[in-house]
PDB file of C-alpha atoms in Angstrom:
ATOM      1  CA  MET A   1       0.000   0.000   0.000  1.00  0.00           C
ATOM      2  CA  LEU A   2       1.562   3.263  -1.139  1.00  0.00           C
ATOM      3  CA  LEU A   3       1.689   5.699   1.789  1.00  0.00           C
ATOM      4  CA  ALA A   4       3.536   8.655   0.324  1.00  0.00           C
ATOM      5  CA  HIS A   5       4.974   9.853  -2.953  1.00  0.00           C
ATOM      6  CA  GLU A   6       6.664  13.230  -3.295  1.00  0.00           C
ATOM      7  CA  LYS A   7       8.369  14.900  -6.257  1.00  0.00           C
ATOM      8  CA  PHE A   8      10.289  18.138  -5.826  1.00  0.00           C
ATOM      9  CA  LEU A   9      13.485  20.009  -6.682  1.00  0.00           C
ATOM     10  CA  ALA A  10      16.155  19.355  -4.079  1.00  0.00           C
ATOM     11  CA  ASP A  11      16.953  22.169  -1.687  1.00  0.00           C
ATOM     12  CA  PRO A  12      16.703  22.310   2.114  1.00  0.00           C
ATOM     13  CA  LEU A  13      13.341  24.121   2.145  1.00  0.00           C
ATOM     14  CA  ALA A  14      11.779  21.723  -0.382  1.00  0.00           C
ATOM     15  CA  VAL A  15      13.068  18.738   1.614  1.00  0.00           C
ATOM     16  CA  ARG A  16      11.521  20.146   4.791  1.00  0.00           C
ATOM     17  CA  ALA A  17       8.207  20.832   3.042  1.00  0.00           C
ATOM     18  CA  ALA A  18       8.100  17.270   1.662  1.00  0.00           C
ATOM     19  CA  LEU A  19       8.803  15.821   5.118  1.00  0.00           C
ATOM     20  CA  VAL A  20       6.018  17.934   6.653  1.00  0.00           C
ATOM     21  CA  ARG A  21       3.554  16.708   4.012  1.00  0.00           C
ATOM     22  CA  ILE A  22       4.584  13.082   4.561  1.00  0.00           C
ATOM     23  CA  GLU A  23       4.389  13.335   8.349  1.00  0.00           C
ATOM     24  CA  GLY A  24       1.078  15.167   8.449  1.00  0.00           C
ATOM     25  CA  GLY A  25      -0.781  12.844   6.158  1.00  0.00           C
ATOM     26  CA  PRO A  26       0.267   9.388   5.064  1.00  0.00           C
ATOM     27  CA  LEU A  27       2.497   8.469   8.001  1.00  0.00           C
ATOM     28  CA  ALA A  28      -0.079   9.522  10.584  1.00  0.00           C
ATOM     29  CA  VAL A  29      -1.541   5.988  10.388  1.00  0.00           C
ATOM     30  CA  LEU A  30       1.701   4.413  11.666  1.00  0.00           C
ATOM     31  CA  ALA A  31       2.735   3.783  15.247  1.00  0.00           C
ATOM     32  CA  PRO A  32       4.727   6.727  16.683  1.00  0.00           C
ATOM     33  CA  ALA A  33       8.065   4.859  16.796  1.00  0.00           C
ATOM     34  CA  GLN A  34       7.728   3.689  13.199  1.00  0.00           C
ATOM     35  CA  ARG A  35       6.675   7.149  12.023  1.00  0.00           C
ATOM     36  CA  GLU A  36       9.670   8.764  13.751  1.00  0.00           C
ATOM     37  CA  THR A  37      12.095   6.219  12.281  1.00  0.00           C
ATOM     38  CA  ALA A  38      10.647   6.644   8.786  1.00  0.00           C
ATOM     39  CA  LEU A  39      10.899  10.423   9.012  1.00  0.00           C
ATOM     40  CA  LEU A  40      14.460  10.272  10.316  1.00  0.00           C
ATOM     41  CA  VAL A  41      15.599   7.961   7.502  1.00  0.00           C
ATOM     42  CA  MET A  42      13.809  10.043   4.856  1.00  0.00           C
ATOM     43  CA  ALA A  43      15.231  13.278   6.295  1.00  0.00           C
ATOM     44  CA  GLU A  44      18.786  11.928   6.244  1.00  0.00           C
ATOM     45  CA  VAL A  45      18.482  10.516   2.725  1.00  0.00           C
ATOM     46  CA  LEU A  46      16.771  13.594   1.256  1.00  0.00           C
ATOM     47  CA  ASN A  47      19.147  16.035   2.936  1.00  0.00           C
ATOM     48  CA  ASN A  48      22.095  14.004   1.601  1.00  0.00           C
ATOM     49  CA  VAL A  49      20.619  14.220  -1.902  1.00  0.00           C
ATOM     50  CA  ALA A  50      20.094  17.985  -1.627  1.00  0.00           C
ATOM     51  CA  GLU A  51      23.540  18.629  -0.180  1.00  0.00           C
ATOM     52  CA  HIS A  52      25.740  16.094  -1.958  1.00  0.00           C
ATOM     53  CA  ALA A  53      24.055  14.734  -5.097  1.00  0.00           C
ATOM     54  CA  TYR A  54      23.313  18.203  -6.394  1.00  0.00           C
ATOM     55  CA  GLY A  55      26.120  20.010  -4.572  1.00  0.00           C
ATOM     56  CA  GLY A  56      23.746  22.523  -3.045  1.00  0.00           C
ATOM     57  CA  GLY A  57      22.065  23.121  -6.418  1.00  0.00           C
ATOM     58  CA  HIS A  58      18.554  22.154  -7.428  1.00  0.00           C
ATOM     59  CA  GLY A  59      17.635  18.907  -9.143  1.00  0.00           C
ATOM     60  CA  PRO A  60      14.682  16.531  -9.320  1.00  0.00           C
ATOM     61  CA  VAL A  61      13.953  14.119  -6.472  1.00  0.00           C
ATOM     62  CA  SER A  62      11.263  11.463  -6.166  1.00  0.00           C
ATOM     63  CA  ALA A  63      10.603   9.866  -2.770  1.00  0.00           C
ATOM     64  CA  SER A  64       8.127   7.085  -1.937  1.00  0.00           C
ATOM     65  CA  LEU A  65       7.141   5.095   1.151  1.00  0.00           C
ATOM     66  CA  TRP A  66       4.911   2.025   1.129  1.00  0.00           C
ATOM     67  CA  LEU A  67       3.887  -1.022   3.144  1.00  0.00           C
ATOM     68  CA  CYS A  68       5.018  -4.307   1.668  1.00  0.00           C
ATOM     69  CA  HIS A  69       4.433  -7.606   3.474  1.00  0.00           C
ATOM     70  CA  GLY A  70       4.125  -5.833   6.821  1.00  0.00           C
ATOM     71  CA  GLN A  71       7.319  -3.806   6.391  1.00  0.00           C
ATOM     72  CA  LEU A  72       7.758  -0.113   5.703  1.00  0.00           C
ATOM     73  CA  CYS A  73       9.815   0.324   2.528  1.00  0.00           C
ATOM     74  CA  GLY A  74      11.086   3.365   0.682  1.00  0.00           C
ATOM     75  CA  ARG A  75      12.675   4.486  -2.552  1.00  0.00           C
ATOM     76  CA  VAL A  76      14.438   7.730  -3.409  1.00  0.00           C
ATOM     77  CA  LEU A  77      15.432   8.671  -6.963  1.00  0.00           C
ATOM     78  CA  ASP A  78      17.654  11.551  -8.045  1.00  0.00           C
ATOM     79  CA  LYS A  79      19.740  12.543 -11.066  1.00  0.00           C
ATOM     80  CA  GLY A  80      22.691  13.897  -9.119  1.00  0.00           C
ATOM     81  CA  VAL A  81      26.295  12.728  -9.014  1.00  0.00           C
ATOM     82  CA  VAL A  82      26.984   9.077  -8.250  1.00  0.00           C
ATOM     83  CA  PRO A  83      27.076   8.679  -4.437  1.00  0.00           C
ATOM     84  CA  PRO A  84      29.565   6.620  -2.452  1.00  0.00           C
ATOM     85  CA  VAL A  85      28.506   3.006  -1.971  1.00  0.00           C
ATOM     86  CA  PHE A  86      26.571   2.275   1.259  1.00  0.00           C
ATOM     87  CA  THR A  87      28.283  -0.948   2.287  1.00  0.00           C
ATOM     88  CA  ARG A  88      27.531  -2.401   5.704  1.00  0.00           C
ATOM     89  CA  GLY A  89      31.091  -3.599   6.204  1.00  0.00           C
ATOM     90  CA  ASN A  90      32.655  -0.134   6.107  1.00  0.00           C
ATOM     91  CA  ARG A  91      33.468   1.456   9.432  1.00  0.00           C
ATOM     92  CA  TYR A  92      33.668   5.195   9.603  1.00  0.00           C
ATOM     93  CA  ASP A  93      35.766   7.313  11.907  1.00  0.00           C
ATOM     94  CA  PRO A  94      33.447  10.151  13.006  1.00  0.00           C
ATOM     95  CA  ALA A  95      36.444  12.480  13.315  1.00  0.00           C
ATOM     96  CA  THR A  96      37.115  12.214   9.571  1.00  0.00           C
ATOM     97  CA  LEU A  97      33.535  12.690   8.386  1.00  0.00           C
ATOM     98  CA  PRO A  98      32.372  16.136   7.193  1.00  0.00           C
ATOM     99  CA  GLU A  99      29.938  17.980   9.495  1.00  0.00           C
ATOM    100  CA  GLY A 100      29.829  14.975  11.831  1.00  0.00           C
ATOM    101  CA  GLY A 101      28.864  12.681   8.948  1.00  0.00           C
ATOM    102  CA  PHE A 102      26.388  10.702  11.022  1.00  0.00           C
ATOM    103  CA  GLY A 103      23.629  10.671   8.375  1.00  0.00           C
ATOM    104  CA  LEU A 104      24.994   7.650   6.547  1.00  0.00           C
ATOM    105  CA  GLY A 105      25.557   5.814   9.823  1.00  0.00           C
ATOM    106  CA  LEU A 106      21.982   6.508  10.931  1.00  0.00           C
ATOM    107  CA  ILE A 107      20.596   5.333   7.604  1.00  0.00           C
ATOM    108  CA  ARG A 108      22.601   2.115   7.833  1.00  0.00           C
ATOM    109  CA  VAL A 109      21.544   1.424  11.441  1.00  0.00           C
ATOM    110  CA  LEU A 110      17.846   2.157  10.884  1.00  0.00           C
ATOM    111  CA  THR A 111      17.466   0.085   7.712  1.00  0.00           C
ATOM    112  CA  GLU A 112      17.801  -3.651   7.294  1.00  0.00           C
ATOM    113  CA  ARG A 113      17.859  -3.706   3.525  1.00  0.00           C
ATOM    114  CA  LEU A 114      19.641  -0.890   1.775  1.00  0.00           C
ATOM    115  CA  VAL A 115      20.155  -1.214  -1.973  1.00  0.00           C
ATOM    116  CA  GLN A 116      21.597   1.505  -4.141  1.00  0.00           C
ATOM    117  CA  ARG A 117      22.297   1.508  -7.834  1.00  0.00           C
ATOM    118  CA  ARG A 118      22.655   3.804 -10.797  1.00  0.00           C
ATOM    119  CA  ARG A 119      20.002   3.183 -13.455  1.00  0.00           C
ATOM    120  CA  LEU A 120      19.456   5.145 -16.678  1.00  0.00           C
ATOM    121  CA  GLY A 121      21.128   8.274 -15.297  1.00  0.00           C
ATOM    122  CA  CYS A 122      19.346   8.075 -11.925  1.00  0.00           C
ATOM    123  CA  ASN A 123      20.543   7.185  -8.461  1.00  0.00           C
ATOM    124  CA  VAL A 124      18.079   4.686  -6.961  1.00  0.00           C
ATOM    125  CA  LEU A 125      18.092   4.011  -3.221  1.00  0.00           C
ATOM    126  CA  ASP A 126      15.708   1.346  -1.878  1.00  0.00           C
ATOM    127  CA  PHE A 127      15.394   0.550   1.806  1.00  0.00           C
ATOM    128  CA  ARG A 128      13.302  -1.310   4.357  1.00  0.00           C
ATOM    129  CA  LEU A 129      13.143  -0.064   7.921  1.00  0.00           C
ATOM    130  CA  ALA A 130      14.802  -2.292  10.478  1.00  0.00           C
ATOM    131  CA  GLY A 131      12.847  -3.802  13.348  1.00  0.00           C
ATOM    132  CA  HIS A 132       9.460  -2.350  12.478  1.00  0.00           C
ATOM    133  CA  ASN A 133       6.467  -4.383  11.428  1.00  0.00           C
ATOM    134  CA  ALA A 134       3.486  -2.453  10.197  1.00  0.00           C
ATOM    135  CA  GLN A 135      -0.050  -3.619   9.728  1.00  0.00           C
ATOM    136  CA  ASP A 136      -0.238  -4.494   6.034  1.00  0.00           C
ATOM    137  CA  THR A 137      -3.548  -4.155   4.249  1.00  0.00           C
ATOM    138  CA  GLY A 138      -2.647  -6.936   1.843  1.00  0.00           C
ATOM    139  CA  ASP A 139      -1.654  -4.525  -0.906  1.00  0.00           C
ATOM    140  CA  SER A 140       2.006  -4.270  -1.767  1.00  0.00           C
ATOM    141  CA  PHE A 141       4.213  -2.246  -4.012  1.00  0.00           C
ATOM    142  CA  LEU A 142       6.727  -4.411  -5.814  1.00  0.00           C
ATOM    143  CA  ILE A 143      10.148  -2.999  -6.541  1.00  0.00           C
ATOM    144  CA  ARG A 144      10.835  -3.714 -10.169  1.00  0.00           C
ATOM    145  CA  HIS A 145      14.476  -4.210 -11.074  1.00  0.00           C
ATOM    146  CA  ASN A 146      15.114  -3.733 -14.793  1.00  0.00           C
TER     147      ASN A 146
END
């Protein structure tokens, strides 16, 4: 069941506006802990896109959240520069990361399936939230890999 789908041009104000729309509507049906985790992951991912993928410029972003088999899943698409690979095995020294650099660490901790790829000029990031089961209505949104 699709909960949220936002399209906007990446900049900090547009990211904030998208998060407010997502929180105020579609995610209101979730348990508070799941809603907070979903918003935190989306905020970190979308802010990374705005800041790094487009280098502070403006570019298109598409962000979706849905329930699939009782899990909250998400996808973010952008046409920015190719990001670094989110591998679980990498350990990061916080002292060497720019501006604290905890966004990537938070994303990795709060998701249990994080898949990124470059497809037809787009960065595609798919994730499933870790440790949260949601009440599924039986509908699901299948991620199609071409």
